[in-house]
PDB file of C-alpha atoms in Angstrom:
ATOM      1  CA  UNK A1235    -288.483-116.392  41.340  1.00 44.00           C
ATOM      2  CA  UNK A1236    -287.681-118.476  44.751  1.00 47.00           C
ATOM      3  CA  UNK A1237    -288.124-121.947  43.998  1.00 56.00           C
ATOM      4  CA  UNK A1238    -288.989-123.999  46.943  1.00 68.00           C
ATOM      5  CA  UNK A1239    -286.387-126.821  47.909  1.00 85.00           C
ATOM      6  CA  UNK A1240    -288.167-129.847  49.071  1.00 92.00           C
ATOM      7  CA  UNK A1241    -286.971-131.956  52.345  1.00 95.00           C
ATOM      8  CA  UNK A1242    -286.613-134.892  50.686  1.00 97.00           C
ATOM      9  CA  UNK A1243    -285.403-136.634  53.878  1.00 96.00           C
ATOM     10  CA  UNK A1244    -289.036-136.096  54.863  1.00 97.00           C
ATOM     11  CA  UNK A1245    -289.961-137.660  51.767  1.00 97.00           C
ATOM     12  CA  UNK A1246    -287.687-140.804  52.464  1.00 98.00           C
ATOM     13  CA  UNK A1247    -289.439-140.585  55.865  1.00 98.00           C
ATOM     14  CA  UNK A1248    -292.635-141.570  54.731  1.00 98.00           C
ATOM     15  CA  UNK A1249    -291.857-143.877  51.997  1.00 98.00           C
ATOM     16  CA  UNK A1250    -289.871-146.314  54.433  1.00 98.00           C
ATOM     17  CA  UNK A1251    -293.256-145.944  57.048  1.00 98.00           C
ATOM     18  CA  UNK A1252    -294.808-146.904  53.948  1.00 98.00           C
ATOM     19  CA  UNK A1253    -293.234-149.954  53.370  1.00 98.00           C
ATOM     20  CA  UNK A1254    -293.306-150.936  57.069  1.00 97.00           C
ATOM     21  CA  UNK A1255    -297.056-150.907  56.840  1.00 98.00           C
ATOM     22  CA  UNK A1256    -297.399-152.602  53.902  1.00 98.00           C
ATOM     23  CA  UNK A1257    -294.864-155.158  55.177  1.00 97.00           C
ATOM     24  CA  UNK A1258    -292.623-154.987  52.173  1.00 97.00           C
ATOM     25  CA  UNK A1259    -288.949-155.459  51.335  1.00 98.00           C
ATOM     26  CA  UNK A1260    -288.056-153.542  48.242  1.00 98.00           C
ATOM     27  CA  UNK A1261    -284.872-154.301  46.322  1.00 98.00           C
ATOM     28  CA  UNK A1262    -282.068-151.050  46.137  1.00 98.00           C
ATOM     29  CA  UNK A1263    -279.464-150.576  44.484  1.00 98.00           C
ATOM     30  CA  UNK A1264    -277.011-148.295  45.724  1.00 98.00           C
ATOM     31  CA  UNK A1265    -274.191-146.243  43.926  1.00 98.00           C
ATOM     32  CA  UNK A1266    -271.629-145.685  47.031  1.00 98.00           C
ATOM     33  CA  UNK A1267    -269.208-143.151  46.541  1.00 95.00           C
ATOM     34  CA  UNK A1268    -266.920-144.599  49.370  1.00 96.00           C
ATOM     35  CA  UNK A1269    -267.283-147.077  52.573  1.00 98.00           C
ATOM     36  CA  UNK A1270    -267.296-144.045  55.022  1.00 97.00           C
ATOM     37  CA  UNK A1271    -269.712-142.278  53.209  1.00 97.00           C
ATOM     38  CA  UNK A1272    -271.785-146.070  52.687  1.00 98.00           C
ATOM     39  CA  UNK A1273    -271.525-146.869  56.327  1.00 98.00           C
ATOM     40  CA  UNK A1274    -274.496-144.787  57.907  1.00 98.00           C
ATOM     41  CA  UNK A1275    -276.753-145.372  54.156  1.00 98.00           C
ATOM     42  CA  UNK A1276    -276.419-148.895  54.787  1.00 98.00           C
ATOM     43  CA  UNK A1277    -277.180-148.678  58.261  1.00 98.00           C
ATOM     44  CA  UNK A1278    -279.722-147.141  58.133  1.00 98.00           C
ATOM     45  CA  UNK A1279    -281.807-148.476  54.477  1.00 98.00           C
ATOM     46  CA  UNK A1280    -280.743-152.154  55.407  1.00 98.00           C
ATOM     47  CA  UNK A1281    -283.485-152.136  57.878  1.00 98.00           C
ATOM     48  CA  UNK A1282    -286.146-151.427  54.849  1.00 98.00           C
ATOM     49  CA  UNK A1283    -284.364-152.961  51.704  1.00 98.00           C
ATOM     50  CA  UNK A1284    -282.084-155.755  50.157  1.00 98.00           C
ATOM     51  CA  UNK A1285    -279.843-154.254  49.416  1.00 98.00           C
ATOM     52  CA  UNK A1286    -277.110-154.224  46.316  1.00 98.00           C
ATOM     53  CA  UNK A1287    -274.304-151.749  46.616  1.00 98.00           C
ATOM     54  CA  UNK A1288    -272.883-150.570  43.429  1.00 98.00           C
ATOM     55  CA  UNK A1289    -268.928-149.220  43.246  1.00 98.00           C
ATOM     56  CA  UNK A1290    -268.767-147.495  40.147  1.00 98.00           C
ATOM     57  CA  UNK A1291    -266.361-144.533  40.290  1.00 98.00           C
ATOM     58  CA  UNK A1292    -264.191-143.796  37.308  1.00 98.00           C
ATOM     59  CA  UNK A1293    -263.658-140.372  38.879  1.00 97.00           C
ATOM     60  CA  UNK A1294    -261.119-141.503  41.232  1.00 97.00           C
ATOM     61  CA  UNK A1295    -257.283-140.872  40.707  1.00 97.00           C
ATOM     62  CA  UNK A1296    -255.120-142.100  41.174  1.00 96.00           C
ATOM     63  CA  UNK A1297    -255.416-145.987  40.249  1.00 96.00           C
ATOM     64  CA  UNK A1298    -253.742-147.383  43.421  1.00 96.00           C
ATOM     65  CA  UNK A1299    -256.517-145.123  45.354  1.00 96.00           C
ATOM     66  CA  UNK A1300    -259.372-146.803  43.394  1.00 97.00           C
ATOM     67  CA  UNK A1301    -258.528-150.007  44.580  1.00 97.00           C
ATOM     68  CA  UNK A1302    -257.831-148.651  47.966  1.00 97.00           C
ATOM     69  CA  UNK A1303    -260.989-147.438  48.300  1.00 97.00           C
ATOM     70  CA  UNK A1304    -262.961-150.551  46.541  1.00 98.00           C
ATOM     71  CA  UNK A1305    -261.481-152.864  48.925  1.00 98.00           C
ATOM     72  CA  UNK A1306    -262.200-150.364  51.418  1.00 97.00           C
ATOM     73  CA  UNK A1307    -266.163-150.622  50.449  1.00 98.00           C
ATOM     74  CA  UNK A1308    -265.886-154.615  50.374  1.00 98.00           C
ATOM     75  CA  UNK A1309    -264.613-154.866  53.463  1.00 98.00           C
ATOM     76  CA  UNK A1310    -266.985-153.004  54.966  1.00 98.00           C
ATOM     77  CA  UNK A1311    -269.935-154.718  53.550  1.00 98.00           C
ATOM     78  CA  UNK A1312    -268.543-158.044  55.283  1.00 98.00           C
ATOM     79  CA  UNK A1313    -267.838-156.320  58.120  1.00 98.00           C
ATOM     80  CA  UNK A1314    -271.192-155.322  59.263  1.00 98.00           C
ATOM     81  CA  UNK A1315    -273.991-156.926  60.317  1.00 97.00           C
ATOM     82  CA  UNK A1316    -277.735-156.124  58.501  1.00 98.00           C
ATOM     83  CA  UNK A1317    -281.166-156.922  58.856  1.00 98.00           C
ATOM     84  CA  UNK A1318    -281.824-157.579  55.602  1.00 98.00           C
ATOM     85  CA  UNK A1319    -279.490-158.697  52.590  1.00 96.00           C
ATOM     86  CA  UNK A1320    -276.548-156.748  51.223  1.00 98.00           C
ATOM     87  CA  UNK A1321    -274.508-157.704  47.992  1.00 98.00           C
ATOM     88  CA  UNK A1322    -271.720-155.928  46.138  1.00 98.00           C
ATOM     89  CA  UNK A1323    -271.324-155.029  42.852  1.00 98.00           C
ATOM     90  CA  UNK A1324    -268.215-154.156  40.846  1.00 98.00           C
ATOM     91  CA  UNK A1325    -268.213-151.346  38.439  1.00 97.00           C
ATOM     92  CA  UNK A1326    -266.087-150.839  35.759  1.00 97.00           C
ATOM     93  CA  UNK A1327    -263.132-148.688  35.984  1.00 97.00           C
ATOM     94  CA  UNK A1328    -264.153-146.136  32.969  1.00 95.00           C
ATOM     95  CA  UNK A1329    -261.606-143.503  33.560  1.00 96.00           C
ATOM     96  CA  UNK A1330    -261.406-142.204  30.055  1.00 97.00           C
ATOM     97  CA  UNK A1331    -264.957-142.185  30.228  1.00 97.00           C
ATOM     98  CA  UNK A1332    -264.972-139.521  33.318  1.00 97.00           C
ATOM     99  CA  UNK A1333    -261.928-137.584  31.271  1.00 97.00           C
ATOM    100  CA  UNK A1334    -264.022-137.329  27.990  1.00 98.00           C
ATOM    101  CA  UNK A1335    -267.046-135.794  30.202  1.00 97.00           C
ATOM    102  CA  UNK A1336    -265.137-133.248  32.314  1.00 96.00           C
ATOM    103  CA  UNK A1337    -263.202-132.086  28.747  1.00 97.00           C
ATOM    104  CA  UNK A1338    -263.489-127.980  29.040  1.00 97.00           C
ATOM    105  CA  UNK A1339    -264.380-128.367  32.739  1.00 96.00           C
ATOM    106  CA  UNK A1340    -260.828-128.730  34.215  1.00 93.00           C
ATOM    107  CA  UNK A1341    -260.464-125.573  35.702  1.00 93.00           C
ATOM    108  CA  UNK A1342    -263.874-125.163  37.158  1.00 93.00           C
ATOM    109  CA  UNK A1343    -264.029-124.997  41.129  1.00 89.00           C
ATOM    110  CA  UNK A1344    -265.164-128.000  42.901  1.00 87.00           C
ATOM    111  CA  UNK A1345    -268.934-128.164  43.098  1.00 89.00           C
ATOM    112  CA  UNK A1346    -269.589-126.290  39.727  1.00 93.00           C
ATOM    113  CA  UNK A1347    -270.747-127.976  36.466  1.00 95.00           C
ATOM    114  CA  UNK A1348    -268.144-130.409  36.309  1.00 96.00           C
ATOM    115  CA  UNK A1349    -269.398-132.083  39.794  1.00 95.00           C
ATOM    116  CA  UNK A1350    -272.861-132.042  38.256  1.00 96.00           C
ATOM    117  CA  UNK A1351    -271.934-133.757  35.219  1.00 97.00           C
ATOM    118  CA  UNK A1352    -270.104-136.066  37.593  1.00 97.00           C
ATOM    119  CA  UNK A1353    -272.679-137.545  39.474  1.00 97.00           C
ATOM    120  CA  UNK A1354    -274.994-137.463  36.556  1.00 98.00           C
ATOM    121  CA  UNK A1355    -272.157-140.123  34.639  1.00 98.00           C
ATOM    122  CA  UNK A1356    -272.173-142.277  38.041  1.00 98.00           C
ATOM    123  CA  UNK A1357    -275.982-142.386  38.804  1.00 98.00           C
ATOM    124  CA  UNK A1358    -276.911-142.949  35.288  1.00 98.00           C
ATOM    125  CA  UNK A1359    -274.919-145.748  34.941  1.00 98.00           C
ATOM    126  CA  UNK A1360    -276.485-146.897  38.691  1.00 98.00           C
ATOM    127  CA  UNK A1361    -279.952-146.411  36.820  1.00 98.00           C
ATOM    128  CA  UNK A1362    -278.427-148.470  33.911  1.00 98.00           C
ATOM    129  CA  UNK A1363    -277.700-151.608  36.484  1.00 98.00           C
ATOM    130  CA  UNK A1364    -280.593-150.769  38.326  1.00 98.00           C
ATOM    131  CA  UNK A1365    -283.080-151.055  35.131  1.00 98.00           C
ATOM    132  CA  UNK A1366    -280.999-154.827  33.601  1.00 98.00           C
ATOM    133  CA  UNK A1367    -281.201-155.969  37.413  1.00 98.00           C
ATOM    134  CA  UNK A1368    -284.608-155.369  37.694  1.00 98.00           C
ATOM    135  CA  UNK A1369    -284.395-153.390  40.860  1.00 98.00           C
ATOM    136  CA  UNK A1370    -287.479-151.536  42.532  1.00 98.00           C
ATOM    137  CA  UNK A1371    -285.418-148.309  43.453  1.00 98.00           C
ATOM    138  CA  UNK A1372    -281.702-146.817  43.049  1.00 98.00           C
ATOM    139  CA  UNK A1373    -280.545-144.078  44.591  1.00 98.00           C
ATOM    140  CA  UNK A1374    -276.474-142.978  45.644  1.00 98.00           C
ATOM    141  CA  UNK A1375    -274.517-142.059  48.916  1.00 98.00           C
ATOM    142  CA  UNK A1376    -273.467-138.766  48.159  1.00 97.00           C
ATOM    143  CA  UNK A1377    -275.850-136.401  49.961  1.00 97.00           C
ATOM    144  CA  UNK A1378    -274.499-137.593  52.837  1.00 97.00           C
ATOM    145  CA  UNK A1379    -271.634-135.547  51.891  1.00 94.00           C
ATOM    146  CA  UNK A1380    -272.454-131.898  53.465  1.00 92.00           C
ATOM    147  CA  UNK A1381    -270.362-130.812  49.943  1.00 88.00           C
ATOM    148  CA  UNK A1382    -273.114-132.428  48.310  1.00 91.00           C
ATOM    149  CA  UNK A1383    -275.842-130.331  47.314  1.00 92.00           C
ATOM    150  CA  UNK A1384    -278.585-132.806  47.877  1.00 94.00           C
ATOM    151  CA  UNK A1385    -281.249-130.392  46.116  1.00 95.00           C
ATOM    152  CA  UNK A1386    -279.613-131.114  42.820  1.00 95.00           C
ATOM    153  CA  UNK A1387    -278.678-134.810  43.343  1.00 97.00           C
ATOM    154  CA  UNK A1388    -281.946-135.499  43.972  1.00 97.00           C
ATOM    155  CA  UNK A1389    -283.327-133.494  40.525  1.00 97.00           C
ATOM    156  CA  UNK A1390    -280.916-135.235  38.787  1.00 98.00           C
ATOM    157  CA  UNK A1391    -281.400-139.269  40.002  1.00 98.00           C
ATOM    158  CA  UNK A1392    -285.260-138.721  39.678  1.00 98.00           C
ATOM    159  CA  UNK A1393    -284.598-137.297  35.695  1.00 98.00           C
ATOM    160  CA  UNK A1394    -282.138-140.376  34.798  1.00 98.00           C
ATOM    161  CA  UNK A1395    -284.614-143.097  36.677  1.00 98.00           C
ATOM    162  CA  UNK A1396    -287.815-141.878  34.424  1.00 98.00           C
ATOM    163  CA  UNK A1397    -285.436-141.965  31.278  1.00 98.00           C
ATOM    164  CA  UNK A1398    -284.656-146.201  32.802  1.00 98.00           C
ATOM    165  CA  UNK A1399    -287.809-146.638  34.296  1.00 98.00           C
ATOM    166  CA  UNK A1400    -286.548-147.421  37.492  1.00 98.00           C
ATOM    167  CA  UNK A1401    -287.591-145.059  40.756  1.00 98.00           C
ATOM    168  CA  UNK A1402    -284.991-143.224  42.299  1.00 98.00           C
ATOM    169  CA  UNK A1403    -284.545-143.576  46.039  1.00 98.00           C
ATOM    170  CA  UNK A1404    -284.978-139.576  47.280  1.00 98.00           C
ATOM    171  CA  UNK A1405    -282.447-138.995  50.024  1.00 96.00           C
ATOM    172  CA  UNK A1406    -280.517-136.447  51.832  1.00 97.00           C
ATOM    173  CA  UNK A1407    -279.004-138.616  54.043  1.00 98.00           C
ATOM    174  CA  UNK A1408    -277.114-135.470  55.918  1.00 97.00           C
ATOM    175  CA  UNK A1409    -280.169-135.195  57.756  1.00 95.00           C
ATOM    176  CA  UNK A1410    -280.779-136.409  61.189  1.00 94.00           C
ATOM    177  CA  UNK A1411    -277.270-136.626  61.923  1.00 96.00           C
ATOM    178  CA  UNK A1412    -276.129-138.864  59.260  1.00 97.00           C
ATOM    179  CA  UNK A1413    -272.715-137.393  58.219  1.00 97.00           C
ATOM    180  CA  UNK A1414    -271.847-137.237  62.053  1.00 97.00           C
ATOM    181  CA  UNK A1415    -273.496-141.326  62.520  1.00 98.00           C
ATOM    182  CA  UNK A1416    -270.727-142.097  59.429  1.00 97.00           C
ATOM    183  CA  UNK A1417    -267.687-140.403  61.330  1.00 97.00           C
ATOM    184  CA  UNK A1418    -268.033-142.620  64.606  1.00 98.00           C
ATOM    185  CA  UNK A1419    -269.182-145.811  61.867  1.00 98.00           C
ATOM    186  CA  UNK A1420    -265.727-144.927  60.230  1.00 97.00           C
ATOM    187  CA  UNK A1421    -264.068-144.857  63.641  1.00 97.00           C
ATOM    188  CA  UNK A1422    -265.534-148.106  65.015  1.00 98.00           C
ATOM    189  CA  UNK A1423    -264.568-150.361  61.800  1.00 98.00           C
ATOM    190  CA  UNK A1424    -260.895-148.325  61.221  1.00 97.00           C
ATOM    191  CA  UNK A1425    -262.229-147.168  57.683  1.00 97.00           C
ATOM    192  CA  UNK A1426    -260.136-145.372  55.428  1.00 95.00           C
ATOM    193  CA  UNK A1427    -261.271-141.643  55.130  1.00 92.00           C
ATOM    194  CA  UNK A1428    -260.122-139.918  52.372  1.00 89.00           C
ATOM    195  CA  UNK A1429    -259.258-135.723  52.476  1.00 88.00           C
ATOM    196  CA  UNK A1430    -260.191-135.093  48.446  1.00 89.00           C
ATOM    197  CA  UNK A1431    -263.435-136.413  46.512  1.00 91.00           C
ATOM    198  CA  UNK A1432    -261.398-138.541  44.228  1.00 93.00           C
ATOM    199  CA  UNK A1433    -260.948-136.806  40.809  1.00 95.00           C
ATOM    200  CA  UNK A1434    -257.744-135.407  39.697  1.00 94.00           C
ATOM    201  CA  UNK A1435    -258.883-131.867  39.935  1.00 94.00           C
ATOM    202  CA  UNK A1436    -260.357-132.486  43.749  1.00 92.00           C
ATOM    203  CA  UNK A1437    -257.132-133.478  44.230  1.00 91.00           C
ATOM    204  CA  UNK A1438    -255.291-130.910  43.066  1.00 89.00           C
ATOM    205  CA  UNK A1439    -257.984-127.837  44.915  1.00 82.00           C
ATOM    206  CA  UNK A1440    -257.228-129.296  48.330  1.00 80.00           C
ATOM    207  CA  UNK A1441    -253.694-129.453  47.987  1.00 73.00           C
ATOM    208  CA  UNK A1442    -253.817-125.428  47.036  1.00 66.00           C
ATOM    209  CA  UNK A1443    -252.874-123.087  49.891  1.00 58.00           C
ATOM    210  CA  UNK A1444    -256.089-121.355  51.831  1.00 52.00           C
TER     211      UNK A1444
END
């Protein structure tokens, strides 16, 4: 049976013409994966939101490239200039956590189960936030990511915000030349760019020979 994906930029299309005519300024809260990745999301959403970005990634390995890449997202944030307010939030650093969830999952290839489980630790705690800050929407960077599947990120941030009662943010920010719009953001502020995800495993897959 084909299931039909949905073009759920088309979706956040609407909603933000939405908001424009009702001449309202939502609060979002934002799970970034990274600042290159965050540059062309806030961009873009800053225009239509106040904004809170929210660094929680207890994926990333090693240590010193956490706090490479957290400073990395702060810097940013001061960096640029927005329409509308943005804030940043400090998640915690729950390594073990990520460890106990990808136990079994080690060997899987990047983009498999594991990755799912992944982004369903790191959104549901962004719903968690979300729902105690009393935010109107969440959503995360990583459809921007053409590694991302955007189809499944989606299914799974609109599951976790019914279970917190806060509405997730559709997105596949990809679209309409988004991933390309971060590369020259990345260029113009000297960001950091990474060449893994940011686990241990991701780490280890793109060092292996092609």
């Amino acid at each position: 049976m084909n299931i039909q994906k949905i073009n759920y930029q088309k979706e956040l299309e609407k909603l933000l013409k939405q908001l424009e005519a009702e001449q309202k300024v939502p609060t979002l809260l934002i799970h970034s994966c990274c600042a290159p990745c965050s540059s062309y999301v806030l961009e873009y959403l800053s225009d239509y939101f106040k904004i809170t970005v929210l660094y929680y990634n207890p994926n990333i390995y090693p240590e010193s490239e956490y706090t490479k890449r957290i400073l990395e997202q702060q810097n940013l944030i001061w960096a640029m200039k927005f329409r509308y307010p943005v804030s940043f939030l400090a998640g915690r650093y729950d390594k073990e956590k990520f460890y106990d969830m990808a136990a079994g999952m080690e060997d899987l290839r990047e983009g498999g189960a594991r990755c799912m489980k992944c982004y369903e630790l790191r959104l549901r705690e962004a719903a968690a936030q979300a729902a105690a800050g009393e935010f109107n929407y969440f959503t995360t960077t990583l459809s921007i990511s053409p590694l991302k599947n955007a189809q499944k990120l989606n299914e799974i941030g609109i599951r976790i915000g019914k279970e917190y009662g806060v509405e997730y943010l559709v997105s596949d920010f990809k679209k309409k030349n988004g991933y390309k719009r971060s590369i020259e953001l990345s260029k113009e502020y000297g960001l950091y760019r990474q060449d893994y995800c940011g686990c241990e495993f991701s780490m280890r897959d793109s060092k292996k020979p092609e």
